mmCIF file of C-alpha atoms in Angstrom:
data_model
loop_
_atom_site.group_PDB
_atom_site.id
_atom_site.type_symbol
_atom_site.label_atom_id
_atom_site.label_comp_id
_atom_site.label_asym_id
_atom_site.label_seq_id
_atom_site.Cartn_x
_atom_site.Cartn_y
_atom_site.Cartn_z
ATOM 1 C CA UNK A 1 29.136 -56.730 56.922
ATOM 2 C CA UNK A 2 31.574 -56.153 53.972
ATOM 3 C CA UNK A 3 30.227 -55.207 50.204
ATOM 4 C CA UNK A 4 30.996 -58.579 49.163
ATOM 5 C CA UNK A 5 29.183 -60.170 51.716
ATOM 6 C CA UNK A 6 26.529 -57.526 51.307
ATOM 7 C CA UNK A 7 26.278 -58.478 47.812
ATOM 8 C CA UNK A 8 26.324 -62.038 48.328
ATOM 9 C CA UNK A 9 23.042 -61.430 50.974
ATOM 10 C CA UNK A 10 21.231 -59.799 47.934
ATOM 11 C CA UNK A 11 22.193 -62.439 45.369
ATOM 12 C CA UNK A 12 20.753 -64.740 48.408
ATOM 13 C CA UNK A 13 17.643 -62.793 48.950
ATOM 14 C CA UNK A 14 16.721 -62.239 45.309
ATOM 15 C CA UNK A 15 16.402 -66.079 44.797
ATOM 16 C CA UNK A 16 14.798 -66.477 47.741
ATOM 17 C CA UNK A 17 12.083 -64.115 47.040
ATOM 18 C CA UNK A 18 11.770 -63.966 42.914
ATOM 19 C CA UNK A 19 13.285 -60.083 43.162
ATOM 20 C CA UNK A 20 14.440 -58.528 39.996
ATOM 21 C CA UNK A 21 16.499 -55.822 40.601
ATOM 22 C CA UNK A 22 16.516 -53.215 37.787
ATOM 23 C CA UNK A 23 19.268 -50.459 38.087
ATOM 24 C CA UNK A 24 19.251 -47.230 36.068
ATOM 25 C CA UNK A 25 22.759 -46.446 34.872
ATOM 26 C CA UNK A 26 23.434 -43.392 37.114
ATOM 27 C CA UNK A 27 23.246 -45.567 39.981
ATOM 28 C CA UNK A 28 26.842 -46.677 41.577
ATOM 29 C CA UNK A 29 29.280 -49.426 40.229
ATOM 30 C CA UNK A 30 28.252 -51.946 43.548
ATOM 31 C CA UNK A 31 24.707 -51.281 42.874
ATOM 32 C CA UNK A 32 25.212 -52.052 38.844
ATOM 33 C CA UNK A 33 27.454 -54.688 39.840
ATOM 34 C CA UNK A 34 24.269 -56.471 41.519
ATOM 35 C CA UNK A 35 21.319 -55.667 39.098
ATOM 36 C CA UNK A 36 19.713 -58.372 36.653
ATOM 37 C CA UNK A 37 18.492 -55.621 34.248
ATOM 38 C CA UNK A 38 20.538 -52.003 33.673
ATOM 39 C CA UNK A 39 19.675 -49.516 31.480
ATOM 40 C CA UNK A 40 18.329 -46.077 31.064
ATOM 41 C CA UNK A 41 14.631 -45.230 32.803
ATOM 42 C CA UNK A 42 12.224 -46.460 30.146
ATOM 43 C CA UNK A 43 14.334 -49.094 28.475
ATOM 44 C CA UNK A 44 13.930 -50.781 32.487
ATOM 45 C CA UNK A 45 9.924 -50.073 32.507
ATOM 46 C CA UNK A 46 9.703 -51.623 29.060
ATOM 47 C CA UNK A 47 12.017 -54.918 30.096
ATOM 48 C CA UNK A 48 10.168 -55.603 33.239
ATOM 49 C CA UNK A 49 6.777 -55.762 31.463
ATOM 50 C CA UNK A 50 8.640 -57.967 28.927
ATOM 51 C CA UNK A 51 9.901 -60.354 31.908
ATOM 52 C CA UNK A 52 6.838 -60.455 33.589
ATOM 53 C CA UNK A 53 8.262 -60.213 36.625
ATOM 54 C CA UNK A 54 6.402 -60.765 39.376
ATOM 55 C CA UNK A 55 8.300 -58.409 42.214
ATOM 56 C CA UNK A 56 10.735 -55.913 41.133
ATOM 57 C CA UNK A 57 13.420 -53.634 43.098
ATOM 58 C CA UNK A 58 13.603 -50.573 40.838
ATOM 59 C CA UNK A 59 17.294 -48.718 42.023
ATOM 60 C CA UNK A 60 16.271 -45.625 40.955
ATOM 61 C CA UNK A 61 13.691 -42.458 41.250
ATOM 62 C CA UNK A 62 10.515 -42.095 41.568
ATOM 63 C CA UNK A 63 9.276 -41.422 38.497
ATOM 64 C CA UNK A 64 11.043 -44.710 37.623
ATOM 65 C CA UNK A 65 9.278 -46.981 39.567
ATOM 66 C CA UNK A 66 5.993 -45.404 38.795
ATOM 67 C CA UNK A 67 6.677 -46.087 35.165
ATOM 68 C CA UNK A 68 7.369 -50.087 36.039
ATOM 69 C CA UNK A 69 3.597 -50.013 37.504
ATOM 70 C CA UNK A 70 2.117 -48.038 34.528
ATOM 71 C CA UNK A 71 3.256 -51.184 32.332
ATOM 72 C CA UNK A 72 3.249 -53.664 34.871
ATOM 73 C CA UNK A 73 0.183 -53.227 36.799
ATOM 74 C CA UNK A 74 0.474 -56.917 38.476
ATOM 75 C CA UNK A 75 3.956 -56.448 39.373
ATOM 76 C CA UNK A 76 5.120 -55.772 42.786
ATOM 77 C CA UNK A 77 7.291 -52.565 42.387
ATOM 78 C CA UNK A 78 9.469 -51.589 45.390
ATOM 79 C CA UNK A 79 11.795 -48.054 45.581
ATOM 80 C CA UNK A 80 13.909 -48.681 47.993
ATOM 81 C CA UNK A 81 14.511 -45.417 49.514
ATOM 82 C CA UNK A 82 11.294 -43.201 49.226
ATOM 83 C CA UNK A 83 12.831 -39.478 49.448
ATOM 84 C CA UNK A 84 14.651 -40.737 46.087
ATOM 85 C CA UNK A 85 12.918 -38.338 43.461
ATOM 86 C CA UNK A 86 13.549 -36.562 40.183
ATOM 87 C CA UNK A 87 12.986 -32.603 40.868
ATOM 88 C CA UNK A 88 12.336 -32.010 37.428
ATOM 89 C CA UNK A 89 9.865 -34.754 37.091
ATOM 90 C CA UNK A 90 7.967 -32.878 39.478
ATOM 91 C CA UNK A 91 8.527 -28.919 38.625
ATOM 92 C CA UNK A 92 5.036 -28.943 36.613
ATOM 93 C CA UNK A 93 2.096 -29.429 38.185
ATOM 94 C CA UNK A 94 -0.716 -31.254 36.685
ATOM 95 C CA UNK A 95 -3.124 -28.535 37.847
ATOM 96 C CA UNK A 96 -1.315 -26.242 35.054
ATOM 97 C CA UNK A 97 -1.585 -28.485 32.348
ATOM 98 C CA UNK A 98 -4.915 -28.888 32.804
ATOM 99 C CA UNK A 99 -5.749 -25.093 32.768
ATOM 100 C CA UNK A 100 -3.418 -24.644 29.988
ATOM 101 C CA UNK A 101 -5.526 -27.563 28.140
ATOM 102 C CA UNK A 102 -8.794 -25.699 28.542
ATOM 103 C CA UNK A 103 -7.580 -22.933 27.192
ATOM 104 C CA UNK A 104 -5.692 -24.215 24.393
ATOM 105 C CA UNK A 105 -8.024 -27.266 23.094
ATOM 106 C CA UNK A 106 -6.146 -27.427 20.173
ATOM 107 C CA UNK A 107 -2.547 -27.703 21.325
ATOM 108 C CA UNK A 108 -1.030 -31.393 22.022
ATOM 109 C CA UNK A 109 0.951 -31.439 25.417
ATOM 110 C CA UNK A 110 4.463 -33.734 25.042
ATOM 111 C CA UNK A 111 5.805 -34.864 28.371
ATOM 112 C CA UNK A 112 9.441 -35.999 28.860
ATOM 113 C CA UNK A 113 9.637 -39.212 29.935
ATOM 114 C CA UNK A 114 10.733 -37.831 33.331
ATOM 115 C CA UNK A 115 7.805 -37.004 35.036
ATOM 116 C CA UNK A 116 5.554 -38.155 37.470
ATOM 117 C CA UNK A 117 2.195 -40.646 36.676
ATOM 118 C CA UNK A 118 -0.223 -37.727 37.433
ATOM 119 C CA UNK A 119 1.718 -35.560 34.872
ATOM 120 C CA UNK A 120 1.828 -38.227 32.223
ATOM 121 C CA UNK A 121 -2.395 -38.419 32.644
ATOM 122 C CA UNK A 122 -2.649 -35.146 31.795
ATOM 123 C CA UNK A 123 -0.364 -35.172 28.441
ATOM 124 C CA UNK A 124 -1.463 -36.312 25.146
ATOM 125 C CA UNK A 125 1.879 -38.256 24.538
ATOM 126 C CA UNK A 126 5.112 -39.053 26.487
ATOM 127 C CA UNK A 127 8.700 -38.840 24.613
ATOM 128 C CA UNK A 128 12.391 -40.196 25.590
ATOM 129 C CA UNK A 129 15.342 -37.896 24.998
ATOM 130 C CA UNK A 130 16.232 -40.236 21.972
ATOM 131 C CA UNK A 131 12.655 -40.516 20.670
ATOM 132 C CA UNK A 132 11.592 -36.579 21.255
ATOM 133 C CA UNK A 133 12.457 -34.934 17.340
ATOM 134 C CA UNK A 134 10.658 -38.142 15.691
ATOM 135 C CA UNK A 135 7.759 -38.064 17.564
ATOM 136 C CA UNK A 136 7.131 -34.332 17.933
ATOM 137 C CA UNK A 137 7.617 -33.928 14.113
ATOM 138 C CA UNK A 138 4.822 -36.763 13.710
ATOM 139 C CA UNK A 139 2.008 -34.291 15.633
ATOM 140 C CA UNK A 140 -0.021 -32.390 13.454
ATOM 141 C CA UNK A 141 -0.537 -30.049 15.668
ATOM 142 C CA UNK A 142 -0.561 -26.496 14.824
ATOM 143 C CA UNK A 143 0.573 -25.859 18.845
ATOM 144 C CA UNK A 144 2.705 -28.074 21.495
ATOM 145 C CA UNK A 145 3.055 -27.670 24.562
ATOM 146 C CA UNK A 146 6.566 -29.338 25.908
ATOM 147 C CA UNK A 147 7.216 -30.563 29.255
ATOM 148 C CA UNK A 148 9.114 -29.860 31.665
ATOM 149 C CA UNK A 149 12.501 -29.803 30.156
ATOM 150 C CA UNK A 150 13.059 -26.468 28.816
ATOM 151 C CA UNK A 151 16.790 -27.411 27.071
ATOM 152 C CA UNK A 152 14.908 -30.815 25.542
ATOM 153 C CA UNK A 153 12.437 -28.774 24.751
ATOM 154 C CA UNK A 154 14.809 -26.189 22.888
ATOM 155 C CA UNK A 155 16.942 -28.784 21.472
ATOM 156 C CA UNK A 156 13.559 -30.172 19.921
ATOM 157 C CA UNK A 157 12.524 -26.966 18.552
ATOM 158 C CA UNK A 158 16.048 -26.174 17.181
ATOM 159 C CA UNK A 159 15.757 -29.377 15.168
ATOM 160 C CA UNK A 160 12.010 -28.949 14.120
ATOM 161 C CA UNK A 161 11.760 -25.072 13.323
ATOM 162 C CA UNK A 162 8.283 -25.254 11.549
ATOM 163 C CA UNK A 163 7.370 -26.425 14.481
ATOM 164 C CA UNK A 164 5.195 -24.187 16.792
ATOM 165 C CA UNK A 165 6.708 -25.377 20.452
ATOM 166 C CA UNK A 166 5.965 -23.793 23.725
ATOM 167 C CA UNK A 167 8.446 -24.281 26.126
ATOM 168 C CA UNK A 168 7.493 -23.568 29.690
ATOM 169 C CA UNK A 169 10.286 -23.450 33.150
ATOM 170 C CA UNK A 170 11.200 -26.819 33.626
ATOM 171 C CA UNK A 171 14.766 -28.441 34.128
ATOM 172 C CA UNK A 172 17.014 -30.693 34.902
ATOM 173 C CA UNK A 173 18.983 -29.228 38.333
ATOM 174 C CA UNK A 174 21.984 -31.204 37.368
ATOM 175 C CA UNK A 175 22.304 -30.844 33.610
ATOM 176 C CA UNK A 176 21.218 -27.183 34.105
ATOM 177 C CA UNK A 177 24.712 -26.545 35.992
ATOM 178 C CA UNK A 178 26.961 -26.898 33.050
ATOM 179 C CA UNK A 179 28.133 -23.642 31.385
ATOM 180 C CA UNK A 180 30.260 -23.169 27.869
ATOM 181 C CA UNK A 181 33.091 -22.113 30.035
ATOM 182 C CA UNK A 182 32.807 -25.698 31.397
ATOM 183 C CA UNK A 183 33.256 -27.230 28.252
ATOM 184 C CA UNK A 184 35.976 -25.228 26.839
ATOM 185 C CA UNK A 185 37.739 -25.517 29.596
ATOM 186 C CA UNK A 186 37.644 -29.390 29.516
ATOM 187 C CA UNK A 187 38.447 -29.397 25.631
ATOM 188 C CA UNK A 188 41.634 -27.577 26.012
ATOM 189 C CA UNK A 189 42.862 -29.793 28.803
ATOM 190 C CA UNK A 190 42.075 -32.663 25.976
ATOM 191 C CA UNK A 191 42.327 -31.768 22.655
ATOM 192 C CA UNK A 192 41.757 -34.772 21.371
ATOM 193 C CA UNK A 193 38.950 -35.615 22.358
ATOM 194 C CA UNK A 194 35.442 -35.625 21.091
ATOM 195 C CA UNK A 195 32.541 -33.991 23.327
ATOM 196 C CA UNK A 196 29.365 -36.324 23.764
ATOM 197 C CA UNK A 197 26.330 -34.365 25.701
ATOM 198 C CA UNK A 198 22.700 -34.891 27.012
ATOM 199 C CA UNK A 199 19.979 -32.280 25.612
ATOM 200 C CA UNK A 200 18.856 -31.787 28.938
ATOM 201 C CA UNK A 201 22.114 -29.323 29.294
ATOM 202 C CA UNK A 202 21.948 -25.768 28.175
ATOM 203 C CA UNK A 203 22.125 -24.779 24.339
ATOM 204 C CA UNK A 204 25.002 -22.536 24.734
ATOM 205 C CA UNK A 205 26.682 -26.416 25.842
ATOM 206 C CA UNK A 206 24.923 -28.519 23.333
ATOM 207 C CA UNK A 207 26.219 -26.260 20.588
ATOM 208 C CA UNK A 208 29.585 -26.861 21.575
ATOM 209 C CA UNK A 209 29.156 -30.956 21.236
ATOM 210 C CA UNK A 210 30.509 -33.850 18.429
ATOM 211 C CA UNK A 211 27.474 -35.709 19.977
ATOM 212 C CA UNK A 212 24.035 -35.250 21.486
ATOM 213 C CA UNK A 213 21.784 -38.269 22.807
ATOM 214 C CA UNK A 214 20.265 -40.219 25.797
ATOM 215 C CA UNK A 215 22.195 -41.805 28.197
ATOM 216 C CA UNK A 216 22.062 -45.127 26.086
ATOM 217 C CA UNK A 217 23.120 -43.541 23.049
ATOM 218 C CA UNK A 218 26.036 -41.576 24.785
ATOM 219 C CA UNK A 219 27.264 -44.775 26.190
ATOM 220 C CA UNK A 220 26.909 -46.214 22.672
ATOM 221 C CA UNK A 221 28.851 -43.347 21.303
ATOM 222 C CA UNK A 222 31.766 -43.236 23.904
ATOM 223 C CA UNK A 223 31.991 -46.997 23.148
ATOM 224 C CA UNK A 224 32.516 -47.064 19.154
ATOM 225 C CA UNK A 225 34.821 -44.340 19.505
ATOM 226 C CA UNK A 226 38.624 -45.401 20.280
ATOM 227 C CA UNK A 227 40.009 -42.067 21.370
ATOM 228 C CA UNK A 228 38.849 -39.715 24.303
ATOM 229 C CA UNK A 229 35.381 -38.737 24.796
ATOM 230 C CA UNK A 230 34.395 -36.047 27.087
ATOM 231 C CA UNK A 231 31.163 -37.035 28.474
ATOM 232 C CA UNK A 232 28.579 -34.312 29.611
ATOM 233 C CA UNK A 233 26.011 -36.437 31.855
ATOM 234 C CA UNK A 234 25.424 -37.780 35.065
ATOM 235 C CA UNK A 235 28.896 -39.276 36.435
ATOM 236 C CA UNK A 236 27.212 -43.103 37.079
ATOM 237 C CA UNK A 237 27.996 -43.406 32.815
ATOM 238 C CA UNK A 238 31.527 -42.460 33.149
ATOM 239 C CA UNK A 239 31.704 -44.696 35.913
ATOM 240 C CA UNK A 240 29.964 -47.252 34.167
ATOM 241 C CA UNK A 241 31.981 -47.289 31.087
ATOM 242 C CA UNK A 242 35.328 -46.756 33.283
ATOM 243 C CA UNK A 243 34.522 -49.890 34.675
ATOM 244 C CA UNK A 244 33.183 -52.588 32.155
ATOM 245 C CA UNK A 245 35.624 -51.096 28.928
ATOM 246 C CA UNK A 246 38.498 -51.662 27.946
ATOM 247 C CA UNK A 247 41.100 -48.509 28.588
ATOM 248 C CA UNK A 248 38.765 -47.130 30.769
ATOM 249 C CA UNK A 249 40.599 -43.925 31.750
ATOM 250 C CA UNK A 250 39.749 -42.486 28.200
ATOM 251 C CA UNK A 251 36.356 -41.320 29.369
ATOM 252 C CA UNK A 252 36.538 -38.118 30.609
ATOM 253 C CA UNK A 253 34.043 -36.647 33.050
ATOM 254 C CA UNK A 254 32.693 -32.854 32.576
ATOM 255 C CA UNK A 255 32.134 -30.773 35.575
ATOM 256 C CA UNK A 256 32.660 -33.918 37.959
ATOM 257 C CA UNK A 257 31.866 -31.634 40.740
ATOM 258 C CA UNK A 258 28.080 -30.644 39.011
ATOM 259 C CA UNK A 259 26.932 -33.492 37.649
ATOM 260 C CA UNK A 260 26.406 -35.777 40.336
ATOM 261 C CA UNK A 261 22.426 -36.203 40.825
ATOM 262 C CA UNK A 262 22.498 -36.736 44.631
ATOM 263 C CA UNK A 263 18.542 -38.715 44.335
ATOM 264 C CA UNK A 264 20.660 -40.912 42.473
ATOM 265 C CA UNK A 265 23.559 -41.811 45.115
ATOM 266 C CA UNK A 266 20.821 -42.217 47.658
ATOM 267 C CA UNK A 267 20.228 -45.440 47.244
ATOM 268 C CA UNK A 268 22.741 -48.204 48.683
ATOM 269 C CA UNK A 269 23.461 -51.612 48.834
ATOM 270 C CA UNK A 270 22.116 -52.390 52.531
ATOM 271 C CA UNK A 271 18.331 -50.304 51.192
ATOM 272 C CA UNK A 272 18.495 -52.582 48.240
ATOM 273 C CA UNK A 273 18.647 -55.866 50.725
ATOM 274 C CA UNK A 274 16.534 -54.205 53.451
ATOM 275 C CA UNK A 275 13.599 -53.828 50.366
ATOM 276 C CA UNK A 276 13.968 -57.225 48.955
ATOM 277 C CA UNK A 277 13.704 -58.775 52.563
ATOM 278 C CA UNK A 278 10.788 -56.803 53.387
ATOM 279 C CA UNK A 279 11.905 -54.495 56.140
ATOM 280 C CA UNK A 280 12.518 -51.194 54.005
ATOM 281 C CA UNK A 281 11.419 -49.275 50.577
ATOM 282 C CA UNK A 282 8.067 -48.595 49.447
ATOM 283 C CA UNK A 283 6.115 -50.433 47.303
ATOM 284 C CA UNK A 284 4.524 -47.930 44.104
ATOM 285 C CA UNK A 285 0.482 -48.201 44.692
ATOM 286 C CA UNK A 286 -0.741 -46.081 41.547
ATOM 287 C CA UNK A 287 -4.732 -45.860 41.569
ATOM 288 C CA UNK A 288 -6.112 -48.072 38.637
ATOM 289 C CA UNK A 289 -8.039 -44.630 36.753
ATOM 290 C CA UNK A 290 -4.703 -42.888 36.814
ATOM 291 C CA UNK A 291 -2.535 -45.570 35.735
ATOM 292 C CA UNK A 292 -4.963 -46.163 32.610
ATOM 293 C CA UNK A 293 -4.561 -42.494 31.699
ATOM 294 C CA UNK A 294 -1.019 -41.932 31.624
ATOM 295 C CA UNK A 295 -0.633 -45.097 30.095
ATOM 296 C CA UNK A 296 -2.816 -43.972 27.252
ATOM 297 C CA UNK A 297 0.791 -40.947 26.416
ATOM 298 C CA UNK A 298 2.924 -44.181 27.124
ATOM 299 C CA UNK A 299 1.072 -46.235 24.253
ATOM 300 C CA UNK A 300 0.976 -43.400 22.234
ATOM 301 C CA UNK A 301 4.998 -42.960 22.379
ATOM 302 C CA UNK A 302 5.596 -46.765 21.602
ATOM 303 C CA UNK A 303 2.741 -46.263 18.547
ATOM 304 C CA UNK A 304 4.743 -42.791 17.261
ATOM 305 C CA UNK A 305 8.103 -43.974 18.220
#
């Protein structure tokens, strides 16, 4: 079977069963191509629960899906291809908050976005890479603990200095690649271009950017701008833009060769059919008490945010 018929099957099979399919950006063109719903990871959770749909197909990680079911308890969530995770999501064990907690009653514990349900229970409020600086400055807090993204974490306390934030080993294994050497590099094979960057990436290569924000706002960014931009994220938004804009070939991709998330590109177009038909994927089962308690850091973000 071709990827047009392939794709056909799906549009077929998503009718036939109600399926929404919700595809973060980083995903690949065909699998974009296909979606009802793109966007980054909560903007996806947030539109679901806004649909009401009744059975979704999150393309995606783990984390992803999980977040779907926090919001969207009635929903049936499905990831098609179970070994897709987020490493970072799950660097910090739930165990350590908890200890650190105890011994620090005082402190309020931020969790990125990107981490798992159990992790999200333990934390007093979650953040978004775009959201982070206004909520954190909102705590009154005389201590916070940030999780697990040490370079969000950084970028957060660069921006909020009076702010006492502890900043433990988590990271992003893709963003975490890219050096200064990689950017310079890049800018002097295109001078004229501007530099747009996630703040999951090291400081030494935020420093060095016109532009720092979430996936949504980089894609934003590269889009109002009518030169070059050198984009420092996952490749699936350089691939997204080089396909749906217009002169497409004046996004430029930093460190092509790091920052590919292979959880990601695990997904494909015959997983996405084989979970809407029934016969692959794995439906998200979170217990009721722990989706109530990392919902509580979820409800908190929208109420701060």
């Amino acid at each position: 079977m071709n990827t047009v018929e392939l794709k056909n099957k799906i549009s077929e099979a998503k009718k036939d069963t109600g399926t929404v399919i919700l595809a973060h950006t980083y995903q690949d063109p065909d699998i974009i191509d296909i979606a009802d719903i793109t966007g980054d990871s909560f903007f996806l959770s947030k539109k679901a629960a806004e649909i009401k749909a009744k059975r979704v197909v999150m393309c995606g990680v783990r984390f992803m899906a999980e977040s779907v079911k926090i919001l969207s308890p009635e929903t049936e969530t499905i990831l098609p291809v179970p070994s897709a995770t987020c490493p970072m999501a799950e660097q910090i064990l739930p165990e350590r908050v908890r200890e650190y907690k105890k011994a620090n009653p005082d402190a309020q514990v931020v969790a990125y976005i990107n981490t798992t349900a159990a992790l999200k229970a333990e934390c007093d409020v979650c953040v978004t890479s775009s959201s982070a600086i206004k909520i954190v400055d909102k705590l009154k807090a005389d201590e916070i603990l940030f999780i697990p993204d040490q370079h969000l974490g950084s970028y957060v306390k660069e921006k909020l200095p009076d702010k006492n934030i502890v900043l433990w080993d988590g990271f992003c294994p893709v963003h975490a690649l890219l050096t200064a050497e990689d950017v310079i590099a890049c800018k002097k094979a295109h001078p004229d271009a501007v530099f747009a960057v996630h703040p999951e990436s090291p400081a030494e290569v935020v420093k060095l950017a016109d532009m720092v924000g979430a996936t949504s706002e980089i894609i934003n960014y590269a889009k109002s701008q009518k030169g070059k931009v050198i984009i420092g994220t996952e490749r699936g938004v350089v691939d997204y833009l080089s396909t749906h804009e217009e002169n497409g070939d004046r996004f430029i991709q930093l460190a092509p060769e790091k920052l590919c998330c292979e959880d990601m590109k695990k997904i494909s177009l015959q997983d996405i059919y084989n979970a809407i038909i029934g016969e692959g994927g794995e439906e998200i089962i979170l217990p009721e008490e722990l989706r109530k308690k990392a919902l509580v850091s979820i409800n908190r973000m929208l109420e701060l945010g």
